[in-house]
mmCIF file of C-alpha atoms and ligand atoms in Angstrom:
data_model
loop_
_atom_site.group_PDB
_atom_site.id
_atom_site.type_symbol
_atom_site.label_atom_id
_atom_site.label_comp_id
_atom_site.label_asym_id
_atom_site.label_seq_id
_atom_site.Cartn_x
_atom_site.Cartn_y
_atom_site.Cartn_z
ATOM 1 C CA MET A 894 0.215 -0.218 -0.107
ATOM 2 C CA ASN A 895 1.561 3.365 -1.444
ATOM 3 C CA ASP A 896 0.323 5.694 0.839
ATOM 4 C CA ALA A 897 1.801 4.382 4.311
ATOM 5 C CA ASN A 898 4.125 6.306 6.494
ATOM 6 C CA ARG A 899 7.456 4.692 6.404
ATOM 7 C CA PHE A 900 10.643 5.352 7.818
ATOM 8 C CA SER A 901 13.816 6.077 6.119
ATOM 9 C CA ASP A 902 16.922 3.913 7.403
ATOM 10 C CA GLU A 903 18.235 7.215 9.404
ATOM 11 C CA VAL A 904 15.388 7.675 10.644
ATOM 12 C CA ALA A 905 14.273 4.401 11.679
ATOM 13 C CA ALA A 906 17.769 4.729 13.654
ATOM 14 C CA PHE A 907 16.821 7.738 15.010
ATOM 15 C CA TYR A 908 13.638 6.333 16.279
ATOM 16 C CA ASP A 909 15.442 3.333 17.599
ATOM 17 C CA ALA A 910 17.830 5.255 19.512
ATOM 18 C CA SER A 911 15.096 7.440 21.252
ATOM 19 C CA HIS A 912 12.778 5.246 22.163
ATOM 20 C CA GLU A 913 14.786 2.486 24.709
ATOM 21 C CA PHE A 914 12.739 -0.524 26.409
ATOM 22 C CA GLY A 915 11.465 1.308 29.531
ATOM 23 C CA ASP A 916 10.900 4.825 28.162
ATOM 24 C CA ILE A 917 7.183 4.912 27.355
ATOM 25 C CA GLY A 918 5.734 3.121 30.338
ATOM 26 C CA ASP A 919 3.609 0.720 28.873
ATOM 27 C CA GLU A 920 6.035 -1.963 29.016
ATOM 28 C CA SER A 921 4.603 -4.146 31.839
ATOM 29 C CA PHE A 922 1.005 -3.249 30.541
ATOM 30 C CA TYR A 923 1.732 -5.458 27.105
ATOM 31 C CA LEU A 924 4.579 -7.898 28.408
ATOM 32 C CA GLU A 925 1.813 -9.206 31.015
ATOM 33 C CA ALA A 926 -1.170 -9.396 28.489
ATOM 34 C CA ALA A 927 1.104 -11.319 26.020
ATOM 35 C CA MET A 928 2.595 -13.565 28.657
ATOM 36 C CA GLY A 929 -0.956 -14.373 29.641
ATOM 37 C CA ALA A 930 -2.089 -14.751 26.887
ATOM 38 C CA ASP A 931 -4.092 -18.394 25.684
ATOM 39 C CA GLY A 932 -1.701 -18.913 23.032
ATOM 40 C CA ALA A 933 0.403 -16.957 19.892
ATOM 41 C CA VAL A 934 0.721 -13.344 20.092
ATOM 42 C CA LEU A 935 1.223 -11.050 16.858
ATOM 43 C CA GLU A 936 2.670 -7.522 17.470
ATOM 44 C CA GLY A 937 1.193 -5.165 14.674
ATOM 45 C CA ALA A 938 3.714 -2.074 13.761
ATOM 46 C CA CYS A 939 6.301 -3.933 15.589
ATOM 47 C CA GLY A 940 8.527 -1.267 14.652
ATOM 48 C CA ALA A 941 12.125 -1.762 15.834
ATOM 49 C CA GLY A 942 11.204 -4.062 18.386
ATOM 50 C CA ARG A 943 11.229 -2.074 21.555
ATOM 51 C CA LEU A 944 8.045 -4.584 22.677
ATOM 52 C CA TYR A 945 8.588 -7.180 20.171
ATOM 53 C CA LEU A 946 12.518 -8.036 21.193
ATOM 54 C CA GLU A 947 11.207 -8.489 24.820
ATOM 55 C CA LEU A 948 8.415 -10.866 24.310
ATOM 56 C CA LEU A 949 10.730 -13.112 22.531
ATOM 57 C CA ARG A 950 13.312 -12.772 25.328
ATOM 58 C CA ARG A 951 10.559 -13.964 27.783
ATOM 59 C CA GLY A 952 9.697 -16.672 25.801
ATOM 60 C CA VAL A 953 6.499 -15.725 23.992
ATOM 61 C CA ASP A 954 5.532 -17.295 20.711
ATOM 62 C CA ALA A 955 5.126 -14.147 19.238
ATOM 63 C CA ASP A 956 5.137 -12.599 15.169
ATOM 64 C CA GLY A 957 5.109 -9.339 14.333
ATOM 65 C CA PHE A 958 4.777 -7.085 11.263
ATOM 66 C CA ASP A 959 5.454 -3.181 9.967
ATOM 67 C CA VAL A 960 5.320 -1.592 7.097
ATOM 68 C CA SER A 961 8.614 -0.320 7.267
ATOM 69 C CA PRO A 962 11.713 -2.439 5.612
ATOM 70 C CA ALA A 963 14.114 -0.124 7.669
ATOM 71 C CA MET A 964 12.883 -0.705 11.324
ATOM 72 C CA LEU A 965 12.724 -4.488 10.706
ATOM 73 C CA ASP A 966 15.949 -4.150 9.576
ATOM 74 C CA ILE A 967 17.142 -2.372 13.068
ATOM 75 C CA LEU A 968 15.016 -5.545 14.796
ATOM 76 C CA ARG A 969 17.008 -8.308 13.150
ATOM 77 C CA GLU A 970 20.146 -7.220 13.605
ATOM 78 C CA LYS A 971 19.450 -6.396 17.818
ATOM 79 C CA ALA A 972 17.514 -10.148 17.155
ATOM 80 C CA ALA A 973 21.261 -11.329 15.746
ATOM 81 C CA THR A 974 23.229 -10.189 18.516
ATOM 82 C CA GLU A 975 20.871 -12.471 20.875
ATOM 83 C CA ASP A 976 19.787 -16.019 21.260
ATOM 84 C CA VAL A 977 16.595 -14.932 20.049
ATOM 85 C CA GLU A 978 14.822 -15.849 16.277
ATOM 86 C CA PRO A 979 12.278 -12.988 15.062
ATOM 87 C CA THR A 980 9.458 -14.170 12.924
ATOM 88 C CA VAL A 981 8.594 -11.026 11.174
ATOM 89 C CA TRP A 982 7.510 -9.506 8.088
ATOM 90 C CA GLU A 983 6.866 -6.347 6.347
ATOM 91 C CA ALA A 984 3.272 -5.850 5.752
ATOM 92 C CA ASP A 985 0.525 -3.089 6.339
ATOM 93 C CA LEU A 986 -2.258 -2.870 9.426
ATOM 94 C CA ARG A 987 -4.729 -3.013 6.467
ATOM 95 C CA SER A 988 -3.398 -6.060 5.197
ATOM 96 C CA ILE A 989 -1.756 -8.529 7.441
ATOM 97 C CA GLY A 990 -0.829 -11.630 5.591
ATOM 98 C CA ALA A 991 -0.511 -13.887 8.633
ATOM 99 C CA ASP A 992 -0.262 -17.658 8.211
ATOM 100 C CA ARG A 993 -1.816 -18.391 11.163
ATOM 101 C CA THR A 994 -3.998 -16.900 13.896
ATOM 102 C CA TYR A 995 -3.431 -15.686 17.522
ATOM 103 C CA SER A 996 -5.110 -15.501 20.634
ATOM 104 C CA LEU A 997 -4.132 -12.053 21.497
ATOM 105 C CA ALA A 998 -2.783 -8.996 18.798
ATOM 106 C CA ILE A 999 -0.755 -5.636 20.398
ATOM 107 C CA VAL A 1000 -0.584 -2.419 18.432
ATOM 108 C CA PRO A 1001 1.315 -0.410 20.867
ATOM 109 C CA TYR A 1002 2.149 3.252 20.715
ATOM 110 C CA ASN A 1003 -0.068 5.433 18.858
ATOM 111 C CA SER A 1004 0.805 3.319 15.753
ATOM 112 C CA PHE A 1005 -2.876 3.224 15.219
ATOM 113 C CA CYS A 1006 -2.772 7.448 14.206
ATOM 114 C CA ASN A 1007 -1.057 6.320 11.379
ATOM 115 C CA LEU A 1008 -4.297 5.104 9.409
ATOM 116 C CA ARG A 1009 -5.547 8.620 7.906
ATOM 117 C CA ARG A 1010 -9.103 7.435 7.111
ATOM 118 C CA VAL A 1011 -12.119 5.758 8.621
ATOM 119 C CA ASP A 1012 -12.099 3.214 5.356
ATOM 120 C CA ASP A 1013 -8.168 2.872 6.708
ATOM 121 C CA GLN A 1014 -8.773 2.404 10.237
ATOM 122 C CA LEU A 1015 -11.817 -0.115 9.691
ATOM 123 C CA ALA A 1016 -9.762 -2.002 6.990
ATOM 124 C CA ALA A 1017 -7.228 -2.576 10.215
ATOM 125 C CA LEU A 1018 -9.630 -3.438 12.892
ATOM 126 C CA GLU A 1019 -11.267 -6.038 10.332
ATOM 127 C CA ALA A 1020 -7.822 -7.776 9.278
ATOM 128 C CA LEU A 1021 -7.058 -7.810 12.846
ATOM 129 C CA TYR A 1022 -9.897 -9.206 13.569
ATOM 130 C CA GLY A 1023 -9.122 -11.688 10.704
ATOM 131 C CA VAL A 1024 -5.824 -13.080 12.527
ATOM 132 C CA LEU A 1025 -7.481 -13.723 15.749
ATOM 133 C CA ASP A 1026 -8.888 -17.100 17.296
ATOM 134 C CA SER A 1027 -12.228 -16.839 18.147
ATOM 135 C CA GLY A 1028 -12.315 -15.155 21.603
ATOM 136 C CA GLY A 1029 -9.003 -13.682 20.774
ATOM 137 C CA ARG A 1030 -8.265 -9.936 22.222
ATOM 138 C CA LEU A 1031 -6.948 -6.810 20.711
ATOM 139 C CA LEU A 1032 -4.957 -4.541 22.387
ATOM 140 C CA PHE A 1033 -3.963 -0.953 21.526
ATOM 141 C CA ASP A 1034 -3.472 2.472 22.681
ATOM 142 C CA VAL A 1035 -3.466 5.946 21.169
ATOM 143 C CA TYR A 1036 -3.092 8.722 22.842
ATOM 144 C CA VAL A 1037 -6.113 11.091 24.044
ATOM 145 C CA PRO A 1038 -5.571 14.492 21.758
ATOM 146 C CA ARG A 1039 -5.387 17.012 24.112
ATOM 147 C CA TYR A 1040 -6.165 20.493 23.290
ATOM 148 C CA ASP A 1041 -3.302 21.972 25.825
ATOM 149 C CA THR A 1042 -0.645 19.476 24.598
ATOM 150 C CA ILE A 1043 -1.197 20.608 20.899
ATOM 151 C CA ALA A 1044 -2.083 24.340 21.816
ATOM 152 C CA GLU A 1045 1.583 24.039 23.565
ATOM 153 C CA SER A 1046 3.763 21.244 21.665
ATOM 154 C CA PHE A 1047 2.840 21.846 18.148
ATOM 155 C CA GLY A 1048 4.937 23.895 15.880
ATOM 156 C CA GLU A 1049 7.751 23.041 18.209
ATOM 157 C CA TRP A 1050 11.260 21.221 17.642
ATOM 158 C CA GLN A 1051 10.846 18.420 19.976
ATOM 159 C CA SER A 1052 13.310 15.168 21.294
ATOM 160 C CA VAL A 1053 16.443 16.864 20.085
ATOM 161 C CA ARG A 1054 18.975 14.156 20.633
ATOM 162 C CA GLU A 1055 22.092 12.911 19.262
ATOM 163 C CA VAL A 1056 22.370 9.865 17.268
ATOM 164 C CA GLU A 1057 25.168 7.919 15.800
ATOM 165 C CA TYR A 1058 24.642 6.345 12.667
ATOM 166 C CA GLU A 1059 26.879 4.926 10.233
ATOM 167 C CA GLY A 1060 29.920 6.453 12.347
ATOM 168 C CA ARG A 1061 28.695 9.807 12.381
ATOM 169 C CA GLN A 1062 27.286 11.850 15.292
ATOM 170 C CA LEU A 1063 24.429 13.431 14.120
ATOM 171 C CA ARG A 1064 20.941 15.412 16.230
ATOM 172 C CA GLY A 1065 17.778 14.285 15.375
ATOM 173 C CA ARG A 1066 14.845 16.688 15.754
ATOM 174 C CA SER A 1067 11.176 15.994 15.338
ATOM 175 C CA ARG A 1068 8.243 18.132 15.119
ATOM 176 C CA ALA A 1069 4.512 18.099 14.601
ATOM 177 C CA THR A 1070 2.324 20.735 13.248
ATOM 178 C CA ILE A 1071 -1.455 20.726 12.333
ATOM 179 C CA GLU A 1072 -2.003 19.382 8.560
ATOM 180 C CA ASP A 1073 -5.758 20.129 7.729
ATOM 181 C CA GLN A 1074 -8.447 21.180 10.931
ATOM 182 C CA VAL A 1075 -11.043 19.344 9.208
ATOM 183 C CA LYS A 1076 -9.692 16.191 8.656
ATOM 184 C CA GLN A 1077 -8.022 16.482 12.246
ATOM 185 C CA THR A 1078 -4.942 15.257 10.723
ATOM 186 C CA TYR A 1079 -1.342 16.294 11.535
ATOM 187 C CA SER A 1080 2.068 15.913 9.899
ATOM 188 C CA THR A 1081 5.300 14.938 11.820
ATOM 189 C CA GLU A 1082 8.855 16.165 10.384
ATOM 190 C CA GLN A 1083 11.594 13.961 11.498
ATOM 191 C CA GLU A 1084 15.141 15.495 10.810
ATOM 192 C CA LEU A 1085 18.689 14.249 11.465
ATOM 193 C CA VAL A 1086 21.498 17.459 11.261
ATOM 194 C CA ASP A 1087 24.867 17.183 11.060
ATOM 195 C CA SER A 1088 27.231 19.507 13.166
ATOM 196 C CA ASP A 1089 27.073 22.196 10.699
ATOM 197 C CA GLY A 1090 23.391 22.432 11.013
ATOM 198 C CA ASP A 1091 23.092 20.656 7.614
ATOM 199 C CA VAL A 1092 19.868 18.716 7.307
ATOM 200 C CA LEU A 1093 21.017 14.984 6.029
ATOM 201 C CA THR A 1094 17.629 13.136 6.174
ATOM 202 C CA ARG A 1095 14.015 14.320 6.477
ATOM 203 C CA ASP A 1096 11.342 11.941 6.697
ATOM 204 C CA GLU A 1097 7.152 13.289 6.723
ATOM 205 C CA PHE A 1098 4.324 11.654 7.722
ATOM 206 C CA VAL A 1099 0.599 12.602 8.120
ATOM 207 C CA LEU A 1100 -1.035 10.999 11.225
ATOM 208 C CA SER A 1101 -4.910 10.885 12.427
ATOM 209 C CA HIS A 1102 -5.796 12.319 15.724
ATOM 210 C CA LEU A 1103 -8.032 9.950 16.957
ATOM 211 C CA PRO A 1104 -10.198 10.956 19.862
ATOM 212 C CA PRO A 1105 -12.418 8.517 22.167
ATOM 213 C CA GLN A 1106 -15.773 8.761 20.560
ATOM 214 C CA GLN A 1107 -14.068 7.947 17.135
ATOM 215 C CA VAL A 1108 -12.550 5.369 18.896
ATOM 216 C CA GLU A 1109 -15.636 3.835 19.698
ATOM 217 C CA LEU A 1110 -17.550 4.629 16.566
ATOM 218 C CA LEU A 1111 -14.960 2.320 14.746
ATOM 219 C CA ALA A 1112 -15.365 -0.385 17.316
ATOM 220 C CA ARG A 1113 -18.971 -0.599 16.911
ATOM 221 C CA HIS A 1114 -19.048 -0.870 13.164
ATOM 222 C CA SER A 1115 -15.815 -3.188 13.528
ATOM 223 C CA PRO A 1116 -16.741 -7.122 13.507
ATOM 224 C CA PHE A 1117 -15.799 -7.157 17.013
ATOM 225 C CA ASP A 1118 -18.092 -8.403 19.606
ATOM 226 C CA ARG A 1119 -17.225 -6.115 22.913
ATOM 227 C CA TRP A 1120 -14.952 -3.402 23.569
ATOM 228 C CA SER A 1121 -13.805 -1.182 26.282
ATOM 229 C CA VAL A 1122 -11.385 1.710 26.743
ATOM 230 C CA SER A 1123 -8.972 2.335 30.014
ATOM 231 C CA GLY A 1124 -7.393 5.709 30.616
ATOM 232 C CA GLY A 1125 -3.495 4.865 30.828
ATOM 233 C CA PHE A 1126 -2.055 1.120 31.454
ATOM 234 C CA ASP A 1127 -3.513 0.760 35.053
ATOM 235 C CA GLY A 1128 -7.067 -0.284 33.881
ATOM 236 C CA GLU A 1129 -8.631 2.880 35.573
ATOM 237 C CA SER A 1130 -11.411 4.392 33.664
ATOM 238 C CA LEU A 1131 -10.766 7.265 30.936
ATOM 239 C CA THR A 1132 -11.470 10.415 32.036
ATOM 240 C CA ASP A 1133 -10.656 14.025 31.519
ATOM 241 C CA GLY A 1134 -7.005 14.608 31.806
ATOM 242 C CA ASP A 1135 -5.833 11.189 30.644
ATOM 243 C CA GLY A 1136 -3.168 11.484 27.685
ATOM 244 C CA VAL A 1137 -3.653 7.616 26.818
ATOM 245 C CA GLN A 1138 -6.492 5.313 25.906
ATOM 246 C CA VAL A 1139 -6.408 1.798 25.873
ATOM 247 C CA TRP A 1140 -8.547 -0.348 24.422
ATOM 248 C CA GLN A 1141 -9.795 -4.036 24.256
ATOM 249 C CA LEU A 1142 -11.565 -5.466 21.189
ATOM 250 C CA VAL A 1143 -12.607 -9.221 21.963
ATOM 251 C CA LYS A 1144 -13.909 -10.689 18.964
HETATM 252 C C1 SAM B 2408 5.473 4.945 16.974
HETATM 253 S S1 SAM B 2408 6.095 3.395 15.806
HETATM 254 C C2 SAM B 2408 5.303 1.990 17.308
HETATM 255 C C3 SAM B 2408 6.647 1.006 17.055
HETATM 256 C C4 SAM B 2408 6.479 -0.082 18.023
HETATM 257 N N1 SAM B 2408 5.585 -0.435 17.635
HETATM 258 C C5 SAM B 2408 6.940 0.087 19.316
HETATM 259 O O1 SAM B 2408 6.157 0.612 20.095
HETATM 260 O O2 SAM B 2408 7.720 0.763 19.711
HETATM 261 C C6 SAM B 2408 4.835 3.166 14.821
HETATM 262 C C7 SAM B 2408 5.194 2.151 13.937
HETATM 263 O O3 SAM B 2408 4.034 2.192 12.738
HETATM 264 C C8 SAM B 2408 4.966 1.561 11.704
HETATM 265 N N2 SAM B 2408 3.382 1.858 10.360
HETATM 266 C C9 SAM B 2408 3.157 3.147 10.203
HETATM 267 N N3 SAM B 2408 2.242 2.873 9.500
HETATM 268 C C10 SAM B 2408 1.980 1.696 9.223
HETATM 269 C C11 SAM B 2408 0.783 0.419 8.393
HETATM 270 N N4 SAM B 2408 -0.277 0.992 7.830
HETATM 271 N N5 SAM B 2408 1.064 -0.671 8.946
HETATM 272 C C12 SAM B 2408 2.258 -1.158 9.648
HETATM 273 N N6 SAM B 2408 2.977 -0.541 10.421
HETATM 274 C C13 SAM B 2408 2.689 0.793 10.126
HETATM 275 C C14 SAM B 2408 6.007 2.319 11.727
HETATM 276 O O4 SAM B 2408 6.856 1.906 10.386
HETATM 277 C C15 SAM B 2408 6.436 2.336 12.986
HETATM 278 O O5 SAM B 2408 7.410 1.383 12.826
#
């Protein structure tokens, strides 16, 4: 699918360097769900393996897929330095292409926001439903689009940090800006800059805000039988002020 947000090699390396295991706060939630699953586990949009590799280290029977070959290359390189055997492939959330079914599918860390149109979001829910066993669960989280955060942080460069890429010390940075007020989409620019300030590489993606009521409507229109949402990863109700919505959909 040509309209997917695919990382370049350089920006994938920056992404990986800026998202270490333990940085996000979702780790225990997804690991506990995966280790308690009554069968195989699939991570959709597994990226460079921040969570996926930890599932393998803990002995979970887990597969993964991602649309960015650059992310999967990093995942495989990291796995090759450890005693774990990844089963990952290049695929889109809307068209998964798995050759077995799973008792649990997870799509962590805002990956669903990469789906920009209602048709794409429903296609992904249908595809994930299709790879689950009967009674299987889908877990995913997306941030709550908060007006205060958008007003304060959009337009400003964030995550400025050093990253080593092919022996060079580069500075990575990212910035979100509103793309379309009506569609509620935004663009993220991610750049790697050298010591002279020259931009060496740049990715720009368009993503979608997903307010909880929109996710609920998607769930209602999806083939899933039941769904629930929590605010954050501790299972509390989703209430005003929460930053993360965590959804469970049951087949
Ligand atoms: C925020 S990263 C999350 C990576 C990983 N799940 C984690 O938690 O660290 C989002 C990932 O979604 C992937 N992605 C973007 N659009 C996608 C799509 N349509 N289908 C599958 N993966 C996609 C990107 O390549 C990237 O690896």
